[in-house]
CSV table of C-alpha atoms in Angstrom, one decimal:
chain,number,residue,atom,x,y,z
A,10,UNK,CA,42.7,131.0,103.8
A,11,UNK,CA,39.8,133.2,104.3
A,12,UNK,CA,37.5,130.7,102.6
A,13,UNK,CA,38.8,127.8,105.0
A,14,UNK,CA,38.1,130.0,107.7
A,15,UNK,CA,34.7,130.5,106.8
A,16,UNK,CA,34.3,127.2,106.4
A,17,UNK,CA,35.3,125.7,109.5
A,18,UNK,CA,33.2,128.2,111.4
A,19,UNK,CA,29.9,127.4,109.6
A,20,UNK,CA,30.8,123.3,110.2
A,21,UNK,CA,31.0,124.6,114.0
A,22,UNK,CA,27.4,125.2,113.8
A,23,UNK,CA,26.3,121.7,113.7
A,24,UNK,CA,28.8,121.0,116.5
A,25,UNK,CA,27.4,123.8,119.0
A,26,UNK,CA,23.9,122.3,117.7
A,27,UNK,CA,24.6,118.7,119.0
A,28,UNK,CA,26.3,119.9,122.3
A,29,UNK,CA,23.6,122.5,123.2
A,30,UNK,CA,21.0,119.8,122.7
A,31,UNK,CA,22.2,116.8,124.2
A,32,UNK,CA,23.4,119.1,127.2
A,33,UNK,CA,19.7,120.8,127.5
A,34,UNK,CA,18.1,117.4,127.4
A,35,UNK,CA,20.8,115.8,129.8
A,36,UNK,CA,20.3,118.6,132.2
A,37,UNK,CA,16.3,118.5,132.0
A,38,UNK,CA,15.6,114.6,132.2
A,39,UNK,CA,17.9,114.5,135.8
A,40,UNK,CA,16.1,113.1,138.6
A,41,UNK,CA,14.1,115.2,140.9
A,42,UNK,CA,11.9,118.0,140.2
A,43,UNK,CA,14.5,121.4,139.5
A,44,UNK,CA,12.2,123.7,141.5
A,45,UNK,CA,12.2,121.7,144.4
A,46,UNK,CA,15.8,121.2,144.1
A,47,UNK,CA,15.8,125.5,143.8
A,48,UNK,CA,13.6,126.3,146.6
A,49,UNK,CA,14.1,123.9,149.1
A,50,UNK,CA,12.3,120.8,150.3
A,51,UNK,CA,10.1,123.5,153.1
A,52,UNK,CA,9.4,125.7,149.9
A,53,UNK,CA,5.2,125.8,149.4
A,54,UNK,CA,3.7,124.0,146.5
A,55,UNK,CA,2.6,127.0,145.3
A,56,UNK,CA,6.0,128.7,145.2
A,57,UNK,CA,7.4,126.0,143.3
A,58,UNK,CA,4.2,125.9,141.2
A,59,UNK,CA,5.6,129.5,140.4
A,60,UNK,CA,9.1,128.5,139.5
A,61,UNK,CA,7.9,125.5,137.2
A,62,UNK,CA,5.9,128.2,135.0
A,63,UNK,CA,8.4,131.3,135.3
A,64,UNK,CA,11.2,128.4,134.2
A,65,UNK,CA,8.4,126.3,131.6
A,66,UNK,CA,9.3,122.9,133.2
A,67,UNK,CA,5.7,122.2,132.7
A,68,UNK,CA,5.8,121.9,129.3
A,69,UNK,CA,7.3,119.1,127.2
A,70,UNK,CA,11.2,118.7,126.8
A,71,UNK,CA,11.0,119.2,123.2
A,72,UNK,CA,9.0,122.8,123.8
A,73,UNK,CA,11.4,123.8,126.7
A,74,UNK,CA,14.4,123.3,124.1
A,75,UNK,CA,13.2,125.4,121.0
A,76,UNK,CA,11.9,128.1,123.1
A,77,UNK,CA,15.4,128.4,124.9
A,78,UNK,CA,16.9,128.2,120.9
A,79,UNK,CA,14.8,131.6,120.3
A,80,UNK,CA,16.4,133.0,123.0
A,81,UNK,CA,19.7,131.9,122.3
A,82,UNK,CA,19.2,133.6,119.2
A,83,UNK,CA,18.3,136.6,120.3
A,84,UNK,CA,21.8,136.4,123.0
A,85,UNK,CA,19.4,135.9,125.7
A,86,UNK,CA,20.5,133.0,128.1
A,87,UNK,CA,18.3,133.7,130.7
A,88,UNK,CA,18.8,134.8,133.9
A,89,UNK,CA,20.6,132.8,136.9
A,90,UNK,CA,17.7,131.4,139.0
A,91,UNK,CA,19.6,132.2,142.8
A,92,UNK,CA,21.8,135.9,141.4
A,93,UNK,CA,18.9,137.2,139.3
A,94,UNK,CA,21.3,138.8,137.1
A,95,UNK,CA,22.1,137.3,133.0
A,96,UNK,CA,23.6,134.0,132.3
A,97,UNK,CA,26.1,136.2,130.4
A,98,UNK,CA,27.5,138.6,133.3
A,99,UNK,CA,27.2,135.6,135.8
A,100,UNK,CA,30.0,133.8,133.2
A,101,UNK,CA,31.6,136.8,132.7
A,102,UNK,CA,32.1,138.0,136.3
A,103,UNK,CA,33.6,134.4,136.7
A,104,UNK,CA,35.8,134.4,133.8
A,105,UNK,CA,38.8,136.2,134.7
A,106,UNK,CA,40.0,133.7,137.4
A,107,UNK,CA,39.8,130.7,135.2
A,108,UNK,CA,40.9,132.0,131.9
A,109,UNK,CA,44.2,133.4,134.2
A,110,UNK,CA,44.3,130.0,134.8
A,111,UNK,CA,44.0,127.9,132.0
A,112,UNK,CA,46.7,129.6,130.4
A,113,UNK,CA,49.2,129.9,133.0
A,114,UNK,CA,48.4,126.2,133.6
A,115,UNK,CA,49.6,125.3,130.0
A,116,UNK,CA,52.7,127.5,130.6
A,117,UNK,CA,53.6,125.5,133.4
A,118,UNK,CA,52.6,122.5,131.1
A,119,UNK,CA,54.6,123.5,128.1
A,120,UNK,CA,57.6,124.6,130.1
A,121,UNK,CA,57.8,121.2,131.5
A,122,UNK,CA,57.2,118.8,129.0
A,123,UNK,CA,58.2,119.5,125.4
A,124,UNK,CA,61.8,120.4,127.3
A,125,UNK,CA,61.5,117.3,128.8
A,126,UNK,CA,60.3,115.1,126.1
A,127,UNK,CA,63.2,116.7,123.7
A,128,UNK,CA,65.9,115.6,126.6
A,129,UNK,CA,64.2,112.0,126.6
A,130,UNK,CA,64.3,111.6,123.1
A,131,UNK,CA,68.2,112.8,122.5
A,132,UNK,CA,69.1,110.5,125.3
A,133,UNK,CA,67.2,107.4,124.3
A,134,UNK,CA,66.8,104.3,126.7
A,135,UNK,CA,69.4,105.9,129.1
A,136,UNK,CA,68.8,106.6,132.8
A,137,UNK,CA,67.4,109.8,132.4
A,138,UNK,CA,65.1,108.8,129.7
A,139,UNK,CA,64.0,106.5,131.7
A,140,UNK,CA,63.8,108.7,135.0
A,141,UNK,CA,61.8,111.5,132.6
A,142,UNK,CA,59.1,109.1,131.5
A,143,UNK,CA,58.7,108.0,134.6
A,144,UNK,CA,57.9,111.5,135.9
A,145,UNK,CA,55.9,111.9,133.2
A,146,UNK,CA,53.3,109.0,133.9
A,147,UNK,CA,53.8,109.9,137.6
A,148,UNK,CA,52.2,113.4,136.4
A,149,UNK,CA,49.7,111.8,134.2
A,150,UNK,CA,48.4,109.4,136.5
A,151,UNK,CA,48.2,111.7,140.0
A,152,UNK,CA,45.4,113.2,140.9
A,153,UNK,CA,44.8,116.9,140.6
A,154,UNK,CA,43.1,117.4,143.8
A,155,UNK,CA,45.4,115.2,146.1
A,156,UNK,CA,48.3,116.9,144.5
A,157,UNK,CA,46.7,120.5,145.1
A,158,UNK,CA,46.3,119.7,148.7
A,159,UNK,CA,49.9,118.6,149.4
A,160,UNK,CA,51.1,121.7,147.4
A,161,UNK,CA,49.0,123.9,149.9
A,162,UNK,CA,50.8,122.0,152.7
A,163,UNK,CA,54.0,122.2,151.7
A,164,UNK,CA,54.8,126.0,149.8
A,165,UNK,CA,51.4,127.6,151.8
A,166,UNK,CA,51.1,125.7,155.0
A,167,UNK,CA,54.7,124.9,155.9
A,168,UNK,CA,56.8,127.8,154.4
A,169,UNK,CA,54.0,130.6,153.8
A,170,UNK,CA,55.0,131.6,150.1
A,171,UNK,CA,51.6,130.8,148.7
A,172,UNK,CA,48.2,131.6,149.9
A,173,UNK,CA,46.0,128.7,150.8
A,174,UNK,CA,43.2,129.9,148.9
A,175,UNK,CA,41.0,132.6,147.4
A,176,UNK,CA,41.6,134.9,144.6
A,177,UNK,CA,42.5,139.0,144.1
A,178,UNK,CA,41.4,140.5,141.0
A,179,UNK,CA,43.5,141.5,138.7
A,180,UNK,CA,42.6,145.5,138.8
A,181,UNK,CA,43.3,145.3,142.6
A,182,UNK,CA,46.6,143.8,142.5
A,183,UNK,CA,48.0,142.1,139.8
A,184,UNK,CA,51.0,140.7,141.7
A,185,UNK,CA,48.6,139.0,144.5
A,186,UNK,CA,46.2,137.8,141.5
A,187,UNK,CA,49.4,135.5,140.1
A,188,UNK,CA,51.1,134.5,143.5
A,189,UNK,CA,47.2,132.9,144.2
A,190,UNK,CA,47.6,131.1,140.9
A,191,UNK,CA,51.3,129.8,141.1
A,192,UNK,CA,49.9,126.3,143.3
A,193,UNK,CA,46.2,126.2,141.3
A,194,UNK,CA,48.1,126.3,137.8
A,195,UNK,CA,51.2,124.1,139.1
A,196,UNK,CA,48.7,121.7,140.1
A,197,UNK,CA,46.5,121.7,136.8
A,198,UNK,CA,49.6,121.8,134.4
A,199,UNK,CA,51.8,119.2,136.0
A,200,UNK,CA,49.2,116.0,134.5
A,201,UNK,CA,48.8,118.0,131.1
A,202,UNK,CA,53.3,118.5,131.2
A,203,UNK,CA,53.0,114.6,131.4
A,204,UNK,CA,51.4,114.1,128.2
A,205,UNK,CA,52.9,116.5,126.4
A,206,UNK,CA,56.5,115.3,127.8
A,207,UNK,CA,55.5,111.9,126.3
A,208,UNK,CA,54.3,113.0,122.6
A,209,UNK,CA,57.1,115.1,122.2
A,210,UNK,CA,59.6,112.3,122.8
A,211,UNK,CA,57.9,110.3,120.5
A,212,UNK,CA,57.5,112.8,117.7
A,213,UNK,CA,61.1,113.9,118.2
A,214,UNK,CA,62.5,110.1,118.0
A,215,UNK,CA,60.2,109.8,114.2
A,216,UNK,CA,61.8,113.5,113.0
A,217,UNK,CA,65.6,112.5,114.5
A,218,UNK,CA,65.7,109.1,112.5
A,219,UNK,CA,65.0,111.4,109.3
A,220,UNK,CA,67.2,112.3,106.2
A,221,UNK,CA,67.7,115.5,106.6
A,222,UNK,CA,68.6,115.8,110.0
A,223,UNK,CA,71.6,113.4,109.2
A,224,UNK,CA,72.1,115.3,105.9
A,225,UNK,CA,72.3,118.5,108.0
A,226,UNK,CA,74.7,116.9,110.8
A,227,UNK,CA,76.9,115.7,108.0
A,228,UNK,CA,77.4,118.8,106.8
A,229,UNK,CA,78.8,119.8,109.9
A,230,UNK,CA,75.1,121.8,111.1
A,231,UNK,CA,76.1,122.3,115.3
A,232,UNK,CA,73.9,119.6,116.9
A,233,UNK,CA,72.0,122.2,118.9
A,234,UNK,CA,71.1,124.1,116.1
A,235,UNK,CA,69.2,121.3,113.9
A,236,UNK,CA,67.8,119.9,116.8
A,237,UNK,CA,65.6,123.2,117.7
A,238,UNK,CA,65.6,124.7,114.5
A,239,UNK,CA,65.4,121.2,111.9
A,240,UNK,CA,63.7,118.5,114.1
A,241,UNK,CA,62.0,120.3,116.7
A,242,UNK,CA,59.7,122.0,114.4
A,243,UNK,CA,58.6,119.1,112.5
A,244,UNK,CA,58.2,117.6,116.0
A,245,UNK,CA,56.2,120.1,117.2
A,246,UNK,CA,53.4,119.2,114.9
A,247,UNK,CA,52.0,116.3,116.8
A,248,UNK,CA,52.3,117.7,119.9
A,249,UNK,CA,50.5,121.0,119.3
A,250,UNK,CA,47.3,118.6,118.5
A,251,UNK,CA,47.9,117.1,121.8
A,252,UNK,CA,48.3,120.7,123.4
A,253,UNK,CA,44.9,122.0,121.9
A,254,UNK,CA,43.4,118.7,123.2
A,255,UNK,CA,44.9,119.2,126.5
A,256,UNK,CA,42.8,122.9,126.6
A,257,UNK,CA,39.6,120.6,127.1
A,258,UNK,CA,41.4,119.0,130.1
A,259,UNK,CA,42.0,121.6,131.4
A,260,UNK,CA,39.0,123.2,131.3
A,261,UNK,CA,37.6,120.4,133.2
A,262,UNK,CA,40.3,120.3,135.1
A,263,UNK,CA,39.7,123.5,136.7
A,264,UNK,CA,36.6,122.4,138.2
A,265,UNK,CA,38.4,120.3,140.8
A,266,UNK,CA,41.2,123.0,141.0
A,267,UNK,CA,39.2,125.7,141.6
A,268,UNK,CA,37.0,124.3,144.1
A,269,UNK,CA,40.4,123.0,146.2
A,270,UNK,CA,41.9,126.4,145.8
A,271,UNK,CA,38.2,127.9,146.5
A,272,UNK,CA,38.7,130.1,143.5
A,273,UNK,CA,35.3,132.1,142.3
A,274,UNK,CA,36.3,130.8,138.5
A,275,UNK,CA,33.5,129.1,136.0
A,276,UNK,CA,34.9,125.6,137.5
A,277,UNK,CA,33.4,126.8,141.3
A,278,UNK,CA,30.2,128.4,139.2
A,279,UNK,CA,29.5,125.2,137.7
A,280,UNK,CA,29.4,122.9,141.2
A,281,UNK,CA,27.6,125.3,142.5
A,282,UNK,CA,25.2,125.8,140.0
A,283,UNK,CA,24.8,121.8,139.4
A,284,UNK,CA,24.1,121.4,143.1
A,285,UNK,CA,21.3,124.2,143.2
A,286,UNK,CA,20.2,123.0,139.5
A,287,UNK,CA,20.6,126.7,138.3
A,288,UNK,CA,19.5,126.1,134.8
A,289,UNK,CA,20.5,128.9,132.9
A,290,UNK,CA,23.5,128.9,134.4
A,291,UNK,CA,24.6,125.3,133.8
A,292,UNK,CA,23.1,125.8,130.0
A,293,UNK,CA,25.3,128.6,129.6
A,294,UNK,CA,28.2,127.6,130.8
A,295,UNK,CA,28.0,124.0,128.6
A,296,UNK,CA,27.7,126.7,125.6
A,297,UNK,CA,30.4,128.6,126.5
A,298,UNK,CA,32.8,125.4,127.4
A,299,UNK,CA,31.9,123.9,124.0
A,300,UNK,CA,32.5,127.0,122.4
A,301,UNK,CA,35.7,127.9,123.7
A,302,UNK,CA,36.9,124.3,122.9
A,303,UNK,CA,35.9,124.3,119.4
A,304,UNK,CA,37.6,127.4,118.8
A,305,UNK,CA,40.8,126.5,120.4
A,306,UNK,CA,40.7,123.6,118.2
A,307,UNK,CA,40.4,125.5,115.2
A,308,UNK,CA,43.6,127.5,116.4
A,309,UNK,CA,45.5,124.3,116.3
A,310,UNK,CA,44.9,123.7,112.7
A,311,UNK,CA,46.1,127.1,111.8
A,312,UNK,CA,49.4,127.0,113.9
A,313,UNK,CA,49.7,123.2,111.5
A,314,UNK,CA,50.4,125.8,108.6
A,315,UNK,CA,52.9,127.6,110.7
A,316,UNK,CA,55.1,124.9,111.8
A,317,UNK,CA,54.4,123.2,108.2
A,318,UNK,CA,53.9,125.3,105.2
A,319,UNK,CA,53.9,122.1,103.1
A,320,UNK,CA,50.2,122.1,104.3
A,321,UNK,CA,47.5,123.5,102.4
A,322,UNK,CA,43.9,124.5,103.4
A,323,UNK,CA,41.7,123.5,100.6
């Protein structure tokens, strides 16, 4: 186990390699010149002159990319170009919000779809199979920021339980910090409880049609009991791939969310950042969006051994 581990973090290496890289040159070869963009079309051309060298636009792409690798691995990611302070406590004074988030949106995600895709599954092709499903691709197919505006309508607007927007910190008050994430995670989780509603019925209607679970219901096993403790286990394989997959979703997903809800998260940093072509900033933040995906991912294939001891890391 501790040799797989070991493994699968040194094969991340090539991984954060090709995302760094293809994000640094993506970022650097946009149109328009990045200091202009910074200071402003009345900025003088010696002041941009100044940025261009403090920032090393001047020098060739390939330059600009293994100097910023030195620095990388030395944990510097620069500083942001409009907050003067480091890459790493901009992303960290913006991570609270949207980790909260993230994970309270794949609550809401969880508790609505592998419930739902288990009661579509045990009642195949009936009425409220069909009305389930139908949900489900309703939530998989609306968009995130025209349903966050009708939630703020409805449960902020009309009957005042929600705030509209903004965000309280967590050491100021806990209980205001979750009752501004109720709509924001609602919103994000609902499209990812579709999916998940949808593999789980599928995965359940493969495990149901197996020997076992009729061996274990002819041997008078209550219903209930191999249907959470027999098939939905083996079901639950599938669908935790599609959960970990559903964590990059959701990360991008919170850009739109948070900049609906006008949350200060790492979506909000990275609109605002793109629009002012903060470098450092959107640098780091790729890093840290690939990193946190990649790691999430390798939590999936440990929860496999879990749900499944059959499986073996080799």
């Amino acid at each position: 186990m501790f040799a797989y581990l070991l493994r699968r973090l040194a094969a991340l290496v090539p991984v954060m390699l090709i995302v760094a890289t293809v994000g640094f040159v993506i970022v650097r070869l946009a149109p328009g010149d990045p200091a202009v963009v910074m200071l402003g079309p009345d900025a003088s051309p010696d002041r941009v002159a100044e940025l261009r060298r403090d920032l090393g636009l001047q020098e060739p792409v390939p330059v600009q990319l293994l100097r910023w690798y030195q620095r990388v691995l030395r944990a510097d990611f620069g500083r942001s170009v409009f907050e003067g302070d480091p890459v790493t406590q901009v992303i960290r004074n913006r991570l609270e919000p949207t980790v909260l988030l993230t994970l309270l949106a794949m609550v809401v995600a969880m508790a609505i779809g592998v419930p739902a895709g288990v009661a579509s599954a045990v009642r195949r092709n009936s009425l409220v199979d069909q009305l389930l499903m139908g949900v489900a691709l309703l939530g998989v197919s609306m968009p995130s920021f025209w349903l966050g505006l009708n939630l703020i309508l409805v449960f902020s607007l009309a009957l005042g339980l929600f705030p509209v927007s903004g965000y309280v910190p967590l050491h100021e008050n806990w209980t205001a910090a979750l009752r501004s994430l109720v709509l924001p995670a609602l919103t994000l989780g609902v499209g990812a409880s579709g999916l998940i509603a949808r593999m789980t019925r599928s995965a359940m209607l493969e495990v149901l049609h197996q020997d076992y679970v009729r061996t274990a219901l002819a041997k008078g096993v209550p219903g209930r009991r191999v249907l959470v403790r027999h098939a939905l286990r083996n079901a639950l394989i599938p669908v935790v791939t599609v959960i970990g997959l559903s964590m990059g979703t959701l990360l991008a997903g919170a850009v739109t969310v948070e900049t609906v809800f006008a949350i200060p998260g790492v979506g909000l940093l990275v609109i605002s950042s793109v629009l002012r072509r903060d470098l450092p900033v959107i640098q780091g933040v790729l890093l840290f969006a690939a990193t946190v995906y990649v790691l999430v991912n390798l939590l999936v294939d440990l929860i496999y051994v879990y749900l499944d001891p059959r499986i073996t890391y080799v």
